[in-house]
Structures are given as C-alpha cells and as structure tokens.
Coordinates of C-alpha atoms in Angstrom, one line a residue:
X1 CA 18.1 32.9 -16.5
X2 CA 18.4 30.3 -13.6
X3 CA 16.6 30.6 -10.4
X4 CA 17.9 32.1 -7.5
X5 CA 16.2 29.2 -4.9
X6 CA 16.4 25.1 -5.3
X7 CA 12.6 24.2 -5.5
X8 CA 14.0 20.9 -3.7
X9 CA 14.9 22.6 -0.4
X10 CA 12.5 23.0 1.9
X11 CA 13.0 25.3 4.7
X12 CA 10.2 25.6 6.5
X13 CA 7.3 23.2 6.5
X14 CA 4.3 24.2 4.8
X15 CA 0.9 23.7 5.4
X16 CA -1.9 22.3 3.7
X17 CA -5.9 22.6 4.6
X18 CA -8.3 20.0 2.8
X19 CA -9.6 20.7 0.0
X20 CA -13.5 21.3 -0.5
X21 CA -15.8 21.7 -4.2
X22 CA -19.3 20.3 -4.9
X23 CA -19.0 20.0 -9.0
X24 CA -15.9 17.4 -9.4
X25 CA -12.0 17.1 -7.9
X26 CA -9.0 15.6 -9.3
X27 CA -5.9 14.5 -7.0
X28 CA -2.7 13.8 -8.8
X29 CA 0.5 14.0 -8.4
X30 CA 1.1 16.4 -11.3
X31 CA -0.9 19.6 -11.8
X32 CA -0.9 18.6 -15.2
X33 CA -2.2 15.4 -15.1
X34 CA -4.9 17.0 -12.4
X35 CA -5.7 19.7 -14.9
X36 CA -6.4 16.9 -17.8
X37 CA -9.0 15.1 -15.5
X38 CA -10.9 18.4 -14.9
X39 CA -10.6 19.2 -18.7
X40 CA -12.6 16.7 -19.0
X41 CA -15.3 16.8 -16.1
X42 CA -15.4 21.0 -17.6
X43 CA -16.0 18.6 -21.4
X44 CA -19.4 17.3 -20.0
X45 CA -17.1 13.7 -18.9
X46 CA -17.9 12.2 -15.3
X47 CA -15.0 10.6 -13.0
X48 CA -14.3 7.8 -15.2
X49 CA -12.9 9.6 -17.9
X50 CA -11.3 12.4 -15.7
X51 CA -9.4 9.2 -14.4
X52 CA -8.5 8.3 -17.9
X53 CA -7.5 11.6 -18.6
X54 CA -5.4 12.1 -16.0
X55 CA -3.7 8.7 -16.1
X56 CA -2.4 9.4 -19.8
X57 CA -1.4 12.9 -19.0
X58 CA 0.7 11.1 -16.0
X59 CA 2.4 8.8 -18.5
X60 CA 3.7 11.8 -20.1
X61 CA 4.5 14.4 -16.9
X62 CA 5.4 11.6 -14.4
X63 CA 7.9 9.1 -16.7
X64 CA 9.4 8.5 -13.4
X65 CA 7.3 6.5 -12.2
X66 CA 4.8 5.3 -15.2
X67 CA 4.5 5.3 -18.8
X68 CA 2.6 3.6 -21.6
X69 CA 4.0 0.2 -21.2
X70 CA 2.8 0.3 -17.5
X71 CA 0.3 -2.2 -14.7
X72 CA -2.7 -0.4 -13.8
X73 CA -5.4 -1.1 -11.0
X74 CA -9.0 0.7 -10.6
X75 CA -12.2 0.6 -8.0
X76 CA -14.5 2.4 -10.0
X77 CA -18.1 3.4 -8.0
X78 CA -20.5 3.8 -10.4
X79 CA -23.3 6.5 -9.3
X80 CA -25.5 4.7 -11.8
X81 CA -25.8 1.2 -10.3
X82 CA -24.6 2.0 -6.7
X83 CA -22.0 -0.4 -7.0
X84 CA -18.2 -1.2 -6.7
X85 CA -16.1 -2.7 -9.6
X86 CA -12.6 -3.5 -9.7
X87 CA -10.5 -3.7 -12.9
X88 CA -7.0 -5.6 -12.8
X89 CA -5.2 -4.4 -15.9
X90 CA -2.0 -6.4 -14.9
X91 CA -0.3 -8.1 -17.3
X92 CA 0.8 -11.6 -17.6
X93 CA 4.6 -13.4 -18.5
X94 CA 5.0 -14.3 -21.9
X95 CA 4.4 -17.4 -23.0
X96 CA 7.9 -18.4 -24.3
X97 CA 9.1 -17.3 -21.0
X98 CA 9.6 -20.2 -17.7
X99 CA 11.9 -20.6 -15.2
X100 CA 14.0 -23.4 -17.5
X101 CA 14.5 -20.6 -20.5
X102 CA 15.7 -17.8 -18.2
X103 CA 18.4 -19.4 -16.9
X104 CA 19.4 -21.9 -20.6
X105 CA 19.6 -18.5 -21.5
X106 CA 22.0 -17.0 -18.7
X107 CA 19.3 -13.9 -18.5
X108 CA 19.0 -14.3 -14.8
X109 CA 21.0 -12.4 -12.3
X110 CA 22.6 -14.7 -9.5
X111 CA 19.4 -16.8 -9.5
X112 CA 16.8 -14.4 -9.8
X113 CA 15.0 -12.5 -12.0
X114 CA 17.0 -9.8 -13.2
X115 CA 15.9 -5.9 -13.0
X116 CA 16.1 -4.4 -16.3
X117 CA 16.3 -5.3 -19.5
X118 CA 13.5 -7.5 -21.4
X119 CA 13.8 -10.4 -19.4
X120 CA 11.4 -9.1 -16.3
X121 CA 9.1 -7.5 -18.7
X122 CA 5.3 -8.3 -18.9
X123 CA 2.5 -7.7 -21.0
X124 CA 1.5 -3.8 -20.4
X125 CA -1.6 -3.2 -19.3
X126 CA -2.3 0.4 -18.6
X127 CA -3.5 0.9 -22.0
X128 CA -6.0 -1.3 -22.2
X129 CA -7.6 -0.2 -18.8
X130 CA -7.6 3.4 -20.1
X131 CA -9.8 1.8 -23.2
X132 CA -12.2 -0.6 -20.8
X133 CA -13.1 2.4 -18.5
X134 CA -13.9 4.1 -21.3
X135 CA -16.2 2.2 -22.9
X136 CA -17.7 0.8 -19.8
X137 CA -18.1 4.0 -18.0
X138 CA -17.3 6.9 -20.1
X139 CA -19.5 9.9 -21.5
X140 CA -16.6 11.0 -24.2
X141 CA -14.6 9.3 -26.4
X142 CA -11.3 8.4 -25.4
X143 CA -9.6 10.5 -28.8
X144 CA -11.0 13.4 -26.9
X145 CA -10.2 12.1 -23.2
X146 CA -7.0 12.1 -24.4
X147 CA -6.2 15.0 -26.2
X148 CA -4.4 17.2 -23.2
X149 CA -2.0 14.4 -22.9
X150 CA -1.1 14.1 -26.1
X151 CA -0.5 17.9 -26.2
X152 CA 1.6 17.8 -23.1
X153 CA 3.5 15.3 -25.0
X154 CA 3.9 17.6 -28.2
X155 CA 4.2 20.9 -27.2
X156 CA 5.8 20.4 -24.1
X157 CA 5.5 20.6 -19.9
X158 CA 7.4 22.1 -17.8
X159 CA 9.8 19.9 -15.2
X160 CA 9.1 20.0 -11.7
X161 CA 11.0 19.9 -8.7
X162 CA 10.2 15.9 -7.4
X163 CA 10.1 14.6 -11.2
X164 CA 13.6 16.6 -11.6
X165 CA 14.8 14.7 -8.5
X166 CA 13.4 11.3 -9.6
X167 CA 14.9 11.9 -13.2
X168 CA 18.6 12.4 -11.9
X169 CA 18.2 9.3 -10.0
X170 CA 17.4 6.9 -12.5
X171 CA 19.9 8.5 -15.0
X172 CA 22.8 7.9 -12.4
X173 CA 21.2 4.5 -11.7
X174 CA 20.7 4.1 -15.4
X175 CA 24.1 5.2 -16.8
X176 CA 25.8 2.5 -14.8
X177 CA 23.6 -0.8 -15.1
X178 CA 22.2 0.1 -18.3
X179 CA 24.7 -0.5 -20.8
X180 CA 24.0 -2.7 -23.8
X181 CA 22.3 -1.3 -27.4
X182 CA 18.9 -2.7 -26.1
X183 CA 18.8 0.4 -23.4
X184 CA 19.6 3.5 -26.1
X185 CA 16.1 4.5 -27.0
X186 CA 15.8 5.8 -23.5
X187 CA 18.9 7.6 -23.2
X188 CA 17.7 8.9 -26.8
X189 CA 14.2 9.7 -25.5
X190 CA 14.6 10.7 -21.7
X191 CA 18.1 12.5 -21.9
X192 CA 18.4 13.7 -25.7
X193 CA 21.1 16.1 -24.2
X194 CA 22.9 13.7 -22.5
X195 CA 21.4 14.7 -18.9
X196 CA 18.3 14.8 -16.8
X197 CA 16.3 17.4 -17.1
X198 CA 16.2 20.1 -14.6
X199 CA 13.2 21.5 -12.5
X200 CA 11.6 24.2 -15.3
X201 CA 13.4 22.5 -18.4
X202 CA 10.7 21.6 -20.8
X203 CA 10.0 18.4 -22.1
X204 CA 8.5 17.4 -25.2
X205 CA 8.4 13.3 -26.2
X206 CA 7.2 13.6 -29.8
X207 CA 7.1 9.5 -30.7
X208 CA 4.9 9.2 -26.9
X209 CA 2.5 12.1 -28.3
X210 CA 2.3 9.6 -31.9
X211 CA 1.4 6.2 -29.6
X212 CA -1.1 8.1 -27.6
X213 CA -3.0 9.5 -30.5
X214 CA -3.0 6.2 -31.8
X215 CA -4.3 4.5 -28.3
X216 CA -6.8 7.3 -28.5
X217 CA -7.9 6.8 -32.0
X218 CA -8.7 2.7 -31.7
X219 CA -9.7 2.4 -28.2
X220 CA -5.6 0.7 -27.4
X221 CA -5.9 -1.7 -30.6
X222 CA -3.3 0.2 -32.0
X223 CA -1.0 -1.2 -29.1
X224 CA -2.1 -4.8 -28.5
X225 CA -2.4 -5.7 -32.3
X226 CA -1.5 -2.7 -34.7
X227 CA 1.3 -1.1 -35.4
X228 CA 2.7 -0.4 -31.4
X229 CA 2.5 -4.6 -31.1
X230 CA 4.4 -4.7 -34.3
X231 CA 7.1 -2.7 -32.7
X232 CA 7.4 -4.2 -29.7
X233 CA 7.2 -7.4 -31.0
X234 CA 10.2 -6.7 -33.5
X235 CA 12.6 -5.0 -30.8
X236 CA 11.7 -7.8 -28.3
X237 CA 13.2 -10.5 -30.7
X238 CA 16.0 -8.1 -31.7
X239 CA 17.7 -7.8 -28.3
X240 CA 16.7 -11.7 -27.0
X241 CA 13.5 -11.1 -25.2
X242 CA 10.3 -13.2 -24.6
X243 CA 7.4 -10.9 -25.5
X244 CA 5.7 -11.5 -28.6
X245 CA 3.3 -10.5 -30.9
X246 CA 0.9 -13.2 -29.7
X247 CA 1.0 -11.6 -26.1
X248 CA -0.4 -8.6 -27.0
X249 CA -3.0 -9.4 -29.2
X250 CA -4.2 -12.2 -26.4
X251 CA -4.1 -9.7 -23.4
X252 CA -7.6 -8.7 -21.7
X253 CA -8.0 -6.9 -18.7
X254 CA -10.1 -8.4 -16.1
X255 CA -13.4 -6.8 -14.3
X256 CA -13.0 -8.1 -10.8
X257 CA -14.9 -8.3 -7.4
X258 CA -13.3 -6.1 -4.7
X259 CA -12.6 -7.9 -1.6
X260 CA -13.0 -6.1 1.7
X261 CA -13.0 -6.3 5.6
X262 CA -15.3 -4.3 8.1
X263 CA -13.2 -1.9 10.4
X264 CA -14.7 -0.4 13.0
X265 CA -18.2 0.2 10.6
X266 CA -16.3 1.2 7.7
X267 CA -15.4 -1.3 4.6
X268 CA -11.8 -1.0 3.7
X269 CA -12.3 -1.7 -0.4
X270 CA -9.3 -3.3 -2.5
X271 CA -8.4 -5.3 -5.5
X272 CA -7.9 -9.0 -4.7
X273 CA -4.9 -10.9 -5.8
X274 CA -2.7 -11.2 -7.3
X275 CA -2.7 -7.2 -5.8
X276 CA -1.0 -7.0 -2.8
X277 CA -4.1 -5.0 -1.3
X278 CA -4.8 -8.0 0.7
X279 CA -2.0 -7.0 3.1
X280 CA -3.5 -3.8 4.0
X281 CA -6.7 -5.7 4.8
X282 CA -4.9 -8.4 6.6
X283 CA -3.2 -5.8 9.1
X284 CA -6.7 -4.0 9.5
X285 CA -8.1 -7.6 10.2
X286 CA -5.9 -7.7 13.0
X287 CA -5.7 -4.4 14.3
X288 CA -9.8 -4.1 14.6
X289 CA -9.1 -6.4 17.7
X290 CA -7.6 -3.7 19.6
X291 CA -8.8 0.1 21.0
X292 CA -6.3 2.8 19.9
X293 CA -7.7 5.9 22.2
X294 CA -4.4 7.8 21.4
X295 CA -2.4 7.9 17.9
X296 CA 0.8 9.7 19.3
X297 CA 2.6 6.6 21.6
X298 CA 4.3 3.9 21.2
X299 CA 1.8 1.1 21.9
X300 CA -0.4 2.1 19.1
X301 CA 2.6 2.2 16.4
X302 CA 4.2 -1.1 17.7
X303 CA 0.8 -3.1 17.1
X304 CA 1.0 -1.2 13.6
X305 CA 4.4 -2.8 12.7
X306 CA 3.7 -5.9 14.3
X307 CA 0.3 -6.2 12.5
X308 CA 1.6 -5.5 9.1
X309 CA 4.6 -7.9 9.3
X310 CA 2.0 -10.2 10.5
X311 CA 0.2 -9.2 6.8
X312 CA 3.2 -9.5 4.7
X313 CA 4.4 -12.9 6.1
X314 CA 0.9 -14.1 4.9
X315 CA 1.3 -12.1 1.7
X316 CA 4.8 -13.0 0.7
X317 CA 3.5 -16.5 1.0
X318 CA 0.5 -16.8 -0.7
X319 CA 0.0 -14.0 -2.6
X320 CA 0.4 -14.1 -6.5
X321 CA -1.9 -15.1 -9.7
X322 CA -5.2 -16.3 -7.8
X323 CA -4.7 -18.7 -10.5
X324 CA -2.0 -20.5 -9.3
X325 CA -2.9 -19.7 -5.4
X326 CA -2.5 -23.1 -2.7
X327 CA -5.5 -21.6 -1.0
X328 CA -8.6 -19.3 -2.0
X329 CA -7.7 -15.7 -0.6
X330 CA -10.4 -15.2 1.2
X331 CA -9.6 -17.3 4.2
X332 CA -6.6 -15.0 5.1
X333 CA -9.3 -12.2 6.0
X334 CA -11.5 -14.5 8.1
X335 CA -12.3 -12.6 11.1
X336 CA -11.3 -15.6 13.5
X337 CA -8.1 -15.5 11.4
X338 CA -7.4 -12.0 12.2
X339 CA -8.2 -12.0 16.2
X340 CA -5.8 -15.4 16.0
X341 CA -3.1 -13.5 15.1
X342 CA -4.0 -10.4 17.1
X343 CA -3.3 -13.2 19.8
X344 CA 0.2 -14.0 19.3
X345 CA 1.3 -10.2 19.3
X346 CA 3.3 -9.2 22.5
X347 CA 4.5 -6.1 23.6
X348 CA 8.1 -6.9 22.1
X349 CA 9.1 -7.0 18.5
X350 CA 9.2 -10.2 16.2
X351 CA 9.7 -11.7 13.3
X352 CA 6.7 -13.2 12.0
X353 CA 6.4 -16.3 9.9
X354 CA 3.5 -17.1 7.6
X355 CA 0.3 -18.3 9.7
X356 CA -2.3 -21.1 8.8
X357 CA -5.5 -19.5 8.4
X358 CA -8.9 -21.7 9.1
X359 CA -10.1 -23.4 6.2
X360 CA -13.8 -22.1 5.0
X361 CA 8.8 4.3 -9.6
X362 CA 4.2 4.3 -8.9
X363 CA 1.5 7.4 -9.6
X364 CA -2.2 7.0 -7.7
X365 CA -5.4 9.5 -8.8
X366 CA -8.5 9.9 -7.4
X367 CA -11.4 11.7 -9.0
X368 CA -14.9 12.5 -8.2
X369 CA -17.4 14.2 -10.2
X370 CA -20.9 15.7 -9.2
X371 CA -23.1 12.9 -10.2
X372 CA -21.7 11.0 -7.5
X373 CA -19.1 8.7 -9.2
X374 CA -15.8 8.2 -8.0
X375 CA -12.5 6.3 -9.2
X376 CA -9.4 5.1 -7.3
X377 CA -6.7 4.2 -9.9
X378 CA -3.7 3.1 -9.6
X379 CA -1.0 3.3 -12.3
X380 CA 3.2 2.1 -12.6
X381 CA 6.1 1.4 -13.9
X382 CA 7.1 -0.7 -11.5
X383 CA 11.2 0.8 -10.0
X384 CA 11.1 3.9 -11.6
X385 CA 11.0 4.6 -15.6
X386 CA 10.5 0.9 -15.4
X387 CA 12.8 -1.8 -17.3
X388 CA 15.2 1.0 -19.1
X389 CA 13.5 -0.7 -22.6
X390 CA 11.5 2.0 -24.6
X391 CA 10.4 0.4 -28.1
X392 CA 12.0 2.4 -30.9
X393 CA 10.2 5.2 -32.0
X394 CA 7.2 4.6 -30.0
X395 CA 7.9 6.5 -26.7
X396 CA 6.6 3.3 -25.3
X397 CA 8.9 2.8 -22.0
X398 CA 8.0 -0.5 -20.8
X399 CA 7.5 -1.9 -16.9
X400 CA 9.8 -4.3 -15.3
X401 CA 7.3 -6.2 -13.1
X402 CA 8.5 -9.5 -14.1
X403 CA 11.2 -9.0 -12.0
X404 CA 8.9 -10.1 -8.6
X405 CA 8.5 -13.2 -10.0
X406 CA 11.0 -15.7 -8.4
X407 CA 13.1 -18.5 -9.9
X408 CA 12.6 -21.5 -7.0
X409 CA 9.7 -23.6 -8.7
X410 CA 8.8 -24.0 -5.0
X411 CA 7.8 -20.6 -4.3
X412 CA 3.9 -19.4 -4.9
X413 CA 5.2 -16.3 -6.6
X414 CA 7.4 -18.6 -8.6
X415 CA 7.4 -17.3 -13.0
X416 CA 5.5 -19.5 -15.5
X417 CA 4.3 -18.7 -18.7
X418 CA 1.3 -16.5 -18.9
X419 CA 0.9 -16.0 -15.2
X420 CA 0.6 -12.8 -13.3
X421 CA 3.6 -11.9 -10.7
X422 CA 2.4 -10.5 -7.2
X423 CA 1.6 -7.0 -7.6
X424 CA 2.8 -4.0 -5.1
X425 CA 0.3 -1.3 -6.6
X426 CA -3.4 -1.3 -4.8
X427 CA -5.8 1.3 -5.4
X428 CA -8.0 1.5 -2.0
X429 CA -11.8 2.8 -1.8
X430 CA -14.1 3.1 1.6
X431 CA -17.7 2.4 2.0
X432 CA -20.0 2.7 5.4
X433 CA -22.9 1.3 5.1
X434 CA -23.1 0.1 1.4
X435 CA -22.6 3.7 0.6
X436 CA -19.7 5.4 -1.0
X437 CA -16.7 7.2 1.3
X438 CA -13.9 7.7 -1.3
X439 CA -11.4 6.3 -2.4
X440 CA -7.5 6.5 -1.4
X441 CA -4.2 5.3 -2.0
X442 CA -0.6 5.4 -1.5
X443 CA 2.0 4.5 -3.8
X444 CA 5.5 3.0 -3.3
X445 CA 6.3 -0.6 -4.0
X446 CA 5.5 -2.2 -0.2
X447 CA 4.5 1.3 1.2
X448 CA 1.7 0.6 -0.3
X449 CA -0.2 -1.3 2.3
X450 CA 1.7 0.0 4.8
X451 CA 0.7 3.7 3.8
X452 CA -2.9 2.6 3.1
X453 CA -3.4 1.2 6.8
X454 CA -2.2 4.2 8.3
X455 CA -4.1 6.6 6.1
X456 CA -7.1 4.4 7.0
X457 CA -6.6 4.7 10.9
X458 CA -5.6 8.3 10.8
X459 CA -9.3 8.8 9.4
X460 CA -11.4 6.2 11.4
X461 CA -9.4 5.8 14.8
X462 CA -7.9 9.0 15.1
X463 CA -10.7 11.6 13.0
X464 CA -7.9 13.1 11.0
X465 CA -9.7 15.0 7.8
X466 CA -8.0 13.4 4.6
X467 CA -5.1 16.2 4.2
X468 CA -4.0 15.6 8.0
X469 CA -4.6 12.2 7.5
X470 CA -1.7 12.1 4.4
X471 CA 0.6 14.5 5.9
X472 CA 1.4 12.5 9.3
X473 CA 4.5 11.3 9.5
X474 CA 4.8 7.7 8.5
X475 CA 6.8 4.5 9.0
X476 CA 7.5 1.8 7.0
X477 CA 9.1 -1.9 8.1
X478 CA 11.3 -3.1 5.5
X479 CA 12.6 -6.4 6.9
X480 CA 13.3 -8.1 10.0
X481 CA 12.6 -5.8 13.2
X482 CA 13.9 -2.8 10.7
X483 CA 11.6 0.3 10.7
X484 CA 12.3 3.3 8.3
X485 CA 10.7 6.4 9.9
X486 CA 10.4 10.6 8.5
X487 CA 12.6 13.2 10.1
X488 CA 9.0 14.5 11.0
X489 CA 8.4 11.4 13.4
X490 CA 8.4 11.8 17.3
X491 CA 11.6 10.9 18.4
X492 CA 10.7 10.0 21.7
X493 CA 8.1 7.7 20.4
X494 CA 11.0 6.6 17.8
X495 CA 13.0 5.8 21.4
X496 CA 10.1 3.6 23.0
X497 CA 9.6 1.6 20.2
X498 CA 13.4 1.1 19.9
X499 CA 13.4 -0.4 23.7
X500 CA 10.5 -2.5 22.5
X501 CA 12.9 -4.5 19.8
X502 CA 12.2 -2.6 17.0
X503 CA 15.0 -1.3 14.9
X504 CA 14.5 2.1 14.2
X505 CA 16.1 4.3 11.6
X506 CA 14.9 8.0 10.3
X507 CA 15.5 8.4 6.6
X508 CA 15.9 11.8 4.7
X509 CA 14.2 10.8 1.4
X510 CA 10.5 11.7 1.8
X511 CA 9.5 9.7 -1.6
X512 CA 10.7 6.4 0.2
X513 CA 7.3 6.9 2.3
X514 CA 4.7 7.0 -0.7
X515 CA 2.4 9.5 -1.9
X516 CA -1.0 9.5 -2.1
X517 CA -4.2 10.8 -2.4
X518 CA -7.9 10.9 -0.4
X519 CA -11.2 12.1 -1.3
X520 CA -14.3 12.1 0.6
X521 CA -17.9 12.9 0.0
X522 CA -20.4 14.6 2.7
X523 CA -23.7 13.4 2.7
X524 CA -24.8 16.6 1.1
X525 CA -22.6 15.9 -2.1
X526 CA -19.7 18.2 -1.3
X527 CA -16.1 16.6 -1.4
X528 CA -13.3 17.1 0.9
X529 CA -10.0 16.3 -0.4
X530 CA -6.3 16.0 0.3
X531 CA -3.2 15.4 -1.9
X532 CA 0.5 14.4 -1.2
X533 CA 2.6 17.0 0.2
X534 CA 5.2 14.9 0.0
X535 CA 5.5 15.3 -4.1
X536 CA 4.4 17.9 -6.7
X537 CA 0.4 16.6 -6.3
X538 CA -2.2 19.5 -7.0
X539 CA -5.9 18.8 -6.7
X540 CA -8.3 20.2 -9.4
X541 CA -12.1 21.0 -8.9
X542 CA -14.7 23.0 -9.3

C-alpha cells in the first residue's frame, strides 16, 4: 500500500535542537550509514573506524552522491598524540591520458573535458582511505568495520525521501546523455526495473555487497591489484578509456599536513591543495579584518560574497596538484595577504580577478567517540552517481572528477598524466588553543567553501550552537555578481544587497545549498552536535 503523504513536501518548517551524548556521536546524512558508525563505537571501535564504517555504509545508502569508485578527504585528531593529520585519498589521471590523446581521440566535448563516460575518470580513492585509517588508527578490523555495509548492500535498505529525489534526477539526466553500451551496468544496477526507486522501495546491490566484502577482507588490495583492478582494467580498455591496471596497483593515498588560519582565536583546519579548502580559509583571511556585531544585514553578507569571490579568483587560479603549483600555497593565506585584499573591498559589488600575494553528487561525516578522538571525512562521487560507468559485475560506480581538469595547456588546473585535478570536497576541523573543537563540513561542489565559512562565522562571530549554526539560511555566488539565495533568506536583506550590485536570485532546491555536519566537544568531554536538516541526516550517539 502507498502512502497517503509525499515525504518530499514540507509544510511546515521543523525544528531541530543540538544534539548532546558523552560516550560517541555519528552525523551522517543517512540514518543508516550513522547507525554503522555507532555499531562500531557499541563493537569496542573509536572515531576512526565509526568514520570507516559509516563511509562504506554511505557508498551503499547514498549512491547519489558516492560509491566505491569515489575521492575521499579526512582530518583525523588523534586523542593519542594530541595531534591533527590530514589524509588526501584523491586520485590521480591516468598515465596514458594528456591533453594531446583526448582530443586525437575526439573524447572531448567542445574543448573540454567531457562529463561522463571514461574519459574524466580518475584513479578512486575512497577505498584505500577506508584501508589507511584503519590500520593507522583503528581498534577493529576493517572485515568487521565493514560488515553493516555490506549487509545494507545484501539484504536491503529502505529508500528515503532526498535519496528518492536525487535518484530521479540523475535517471532523467542519465537516460538522455547516457546512451552508448559503456553506460548499461548502471541502468542494470541502479534502475533494474527500468525506474528510480521511490521513497520506501528497497534496495539491495548484490555485486556492491561482493566488492565490499572483498575491500574488507584485504585491507582494499582486492581493488587496486586483485580481482576489482582486473575488472576495471578490462572494461576500461573495452569501451576506449585510459585507466589501467597499472594505475591501480601504483595508487597510494597521501598523509598530509593540514593548513590553517587563526580567526578570531580559533584555527580554521583544512586539507591543503590540491583541496579546494584553501578558499574557505582565504575568505576567513580576509574577513578577520572586519567586526561583524550583527549577522542579520546587509553589510555583513555583502563582505561575505565579496570575500569569497575574492577566495575563488585566487583558487581558480592557482589551485590544483601542489605538484604542478606556480607558487607554494601558503603565501595565499599570509595575513598581509588577506588585510590587502580586505582593502580593495567597497561597499558595491565586483568582479574579482586573481590577486598577487607577497612572496615568503558529495556525502560529509563527522564522528567522535569518548576517548576524545574525532574525524571529519569527506567522501564523493563528484556530480551525482558520478561518471554513469559502473564496472561490470562489481557494483563499482566510478567518479567523474577528471572532468575539472581543463584542456588549455596554459591553465594551472590544466590535465597531464598522473596529476591530481583541483578538488571541490574539503573536510573542515576547528582548534582553539592547540586543542580540539570538532570538526565540520558542508558538501556541494563549490558550496563547499562557501558553506564552511558561513558555518564557521555563525559559530565564532555570531555564537550560533552547531544545529542553528547549519540550519541558517545560506547563500551561495555562482559567477559574476550572481548570488543564489534559500526561500528561508530575508528578503529585505535579499533587496539591500541587490541595490549594492549584487544579483540576487532565491532558488527552491534546498540541496543546491550543501549539507553538512558539526560536532563540538565541551571541556568536560560531552559533545554537542548538529546535522543537515536540509537532507535525510540523523545523528547517532550514546
């Protein structure tokens, strides 16, 4: 029997209160996935592999948005050694891939890298981060981490409302761009009826369940030189693709240094490029040179915009493998840097050009456990189910980040074999003091910074607690003077900044705007959480 309601429509806004335990949380976007990562802090597992968990149960309950043949990104604070570590788990082009091949080979689309398809695929590397965490950090072995995903996988989950919503989407966007025999295996495994599944359908992806027992079982050999690299090599070479064998079995993660920038006493943690986390700390850079007594007006959101085009001018510049950077990173967060660009702001709108600086479809989880560790992680497909490629008989959807990378030899972000694209997802962690906050994030392609600098201002400038601080209504610049803003947004504020230059326009779709996650911990231990009321998030604690 059908419903009588669409879990879609929401008539009346709800409320949320922050969420408080003392023993461990989970905040996901998927009850599921939150469940998995409590399983495992229940299992006698700390933070780390309650992240693992919950990342593999999102590859199965979220396909939307991420999936086996995803990027990942973690800050990991480890209890243990009172310190910060950052894992970059992105994956590089293949090597038979450059700028010359792609277009011999007619793969590109009008001059740039095309969207789906194997041409903008890169190495995966989500399933290799799940296996570095868990030797690094974790108390369990990853078989066992992983067993509630694999079951969700098996046996079935139920579909909810927002992953409903998402699945339609990419099966009308699918159905029409998708068309040759390389794209059948996920019509076969996504839409085995022929349509998307609806909100309380149950889904079950056997071959997924198979590859995750398998990544379990090896510690993710299986998938960079067993069987799963077999696969993927053969069905890469079948339908004209560049990834090989070779590629997987050379991939390693990479244990990185965070980078940082003080904000008002607080240090605003991210992953440094070829992460586009940078941005966010770029716009904080410049925004710590102002006072922002009031968050409701128009002067404080219009130095918001202006501060993050600021950020992204530098970013789409600069930004991609550190590898192949002009410049080292660290100069664009230069504190001179950022009160020299706090200086050419106005009280009118601009574009922004890139600035000189002195020489010297995404899921997010947060967990915490008792002990005092904590884990931002950061996990995607890239647009949705990803490339519309799933490797036969594997489950295995694969990402499309390749398709950043551009096709002018002239541009930083430019493709060449085995280098990593600029990256939109950015786990983010704060610290006060040397000492642990929690950690955050908001995903969404270029949200991303753009969500995690007003998350971070709604908690130190304006003392929101981390629920309030997710559920105001955000903005987002897309390009130019154009600013996207929520239905939920003051309209009169909307008005002011429009007189200021800005080009504002509300948008319906409440996904467009990210959805994230926040934990804190108290000085007594006890954590305070919040989760995206935007999605079907849940947090899990104890």
């Amino acid at each position: 029997m059908k419903p009588l309601f669409d879990p879609t429509f929401q008539r009346y806004p709800s409320q949320r209160y922050p969420i408080y335990a003392h023993g461990g949380m989970v905040n996901c976007s998927s009850p599921q996935a939150a469940a998995a990562g409590l399983d495992a802090l229940r299992r006698g597992g700390n933070a780390m592999d309650a992240a693992v968990a919950a990342a593999a149960a999102l590859s199965v309950v979220e396909p939307s948005a991420n999936g086996i043949g995803a990027d990942a990104f973690a800050l990991v604070w480890s209890a243990k050694d009172r310190k910060l570590y950052g894992l970059n788990s992105s994956g590089p082009s293949p090597m038979a891939i450059s700028i010359e091949k792609v277009l011999a080979d007619g793969k590109d689309d009008k001059g740039q890298m095309p969207t789906y398809g194997w041409t903008p695929v890169t190495v995966p590397g989500a399933p290799k981060a799940w296996a570095e965490l868990s030797r690094r950090f974790g108390a369990l072995p990853l078989s066992d981490v992983m067993r509630p995903a694999v079951r969700y996988a098996r046996e079935g989950y139920p579909c909810s409302p927002n992953l409903a919503l998402m699945w339609q989407r990419a099966f009308n966007r699918y159905k029409e761009v998708c068309v040759g025999p390389e794209f059948e295996e996920w019509f076969r495994t996504f839409t085995p009826e022929g349509k998307p599944y609806e909100a309380g359908e149950l889904i079950r992806l056997p071959n997924h369940a198979d590859t995750l027992e398998a990544i379990g079982g090896s510690y993710a050999d299986a998938f960079y030189s067993g069987d799963i690299a077999r696969k993927i090599d053969a069905d890469s070479k079948k339908f004209g693709g560049y990834l090989r064998y070779e590629d997987l079995a050379a991939y390693q993660a990479q244990w990185v240094e965070p980078i940082s920038v003080d904000y008002r006493g607080y240090q605003v943690c991210e992953i440094p490029p070829n992460g586009q986390g940078i941005a966010a700390l770029m716009a904080l850079n410049i925004l710590k040179e102002f006072s922002f007594p009031e968050k409701d007006c128009a002067l404080t959101y219009h130095r918001q915009l202006e501060a993050m085009k600021m950020a992204f001018a530098d970013a789409f510049r600069y930004v991609t493998d550190p590898e192949h950077m002009e410049m080292d990173y660290h100069r664009l967060l230069l504190p001179e840097y950022g009160a020299q660009r706090a200086a050419q702001m106005t009280d009118r709108a601009q574009v922004y050009t890139h600035g000189l600086p002195p020489k010297s479809g995404t899921v997010y989880l947060c967990c915490a456990d008792g002990q005092g560790n904590m884990v931002s992680y950061i996990q995607s497909n890239y647009m949705g189910f990803g490339s519309g490629i799933v490797v036969s008989g594997t489950g295995v959807a694969l990402q499309n980040r390749g398709h950043d990378f551009s096709l002018n030899p002239d541009d930083a972000n430019c493709l060449k074999p085995g280098k990593r694209s600029y990256h939109t997802i950015i786990p983010g962690f704060l610290m006060k003091d040397g000492k642990p906050v929690g950690p955050f994030g908001v995903m969404g392609g270029y949200m991303q910074p753009q969500g995690h600098v007003q998350v971070v201002m709604n908690y130190v400038d304006f003392h929101l607690d981390p629920q309030q601080a997710l559920d105001a209504p955000r903005w987002q610049w897309m390009r130019d003077n154009t600013v996207t803003v929520e239905t939920r947004f003051h309209m009169e504020i909307a008005r002011q900044l429009q007189n200021m230059g800005h080009s504002i326009r509300p948008d319906l779709s409440a996904p467009s705007f990210g959805r994230g996650q926040m934990i804190v911990r108290l000085d007594n231990g006890v954590l305070v959480g919040g989760t995206e009321s935007r999605t079907d998030s849940n947090i899990a604690c104890f």
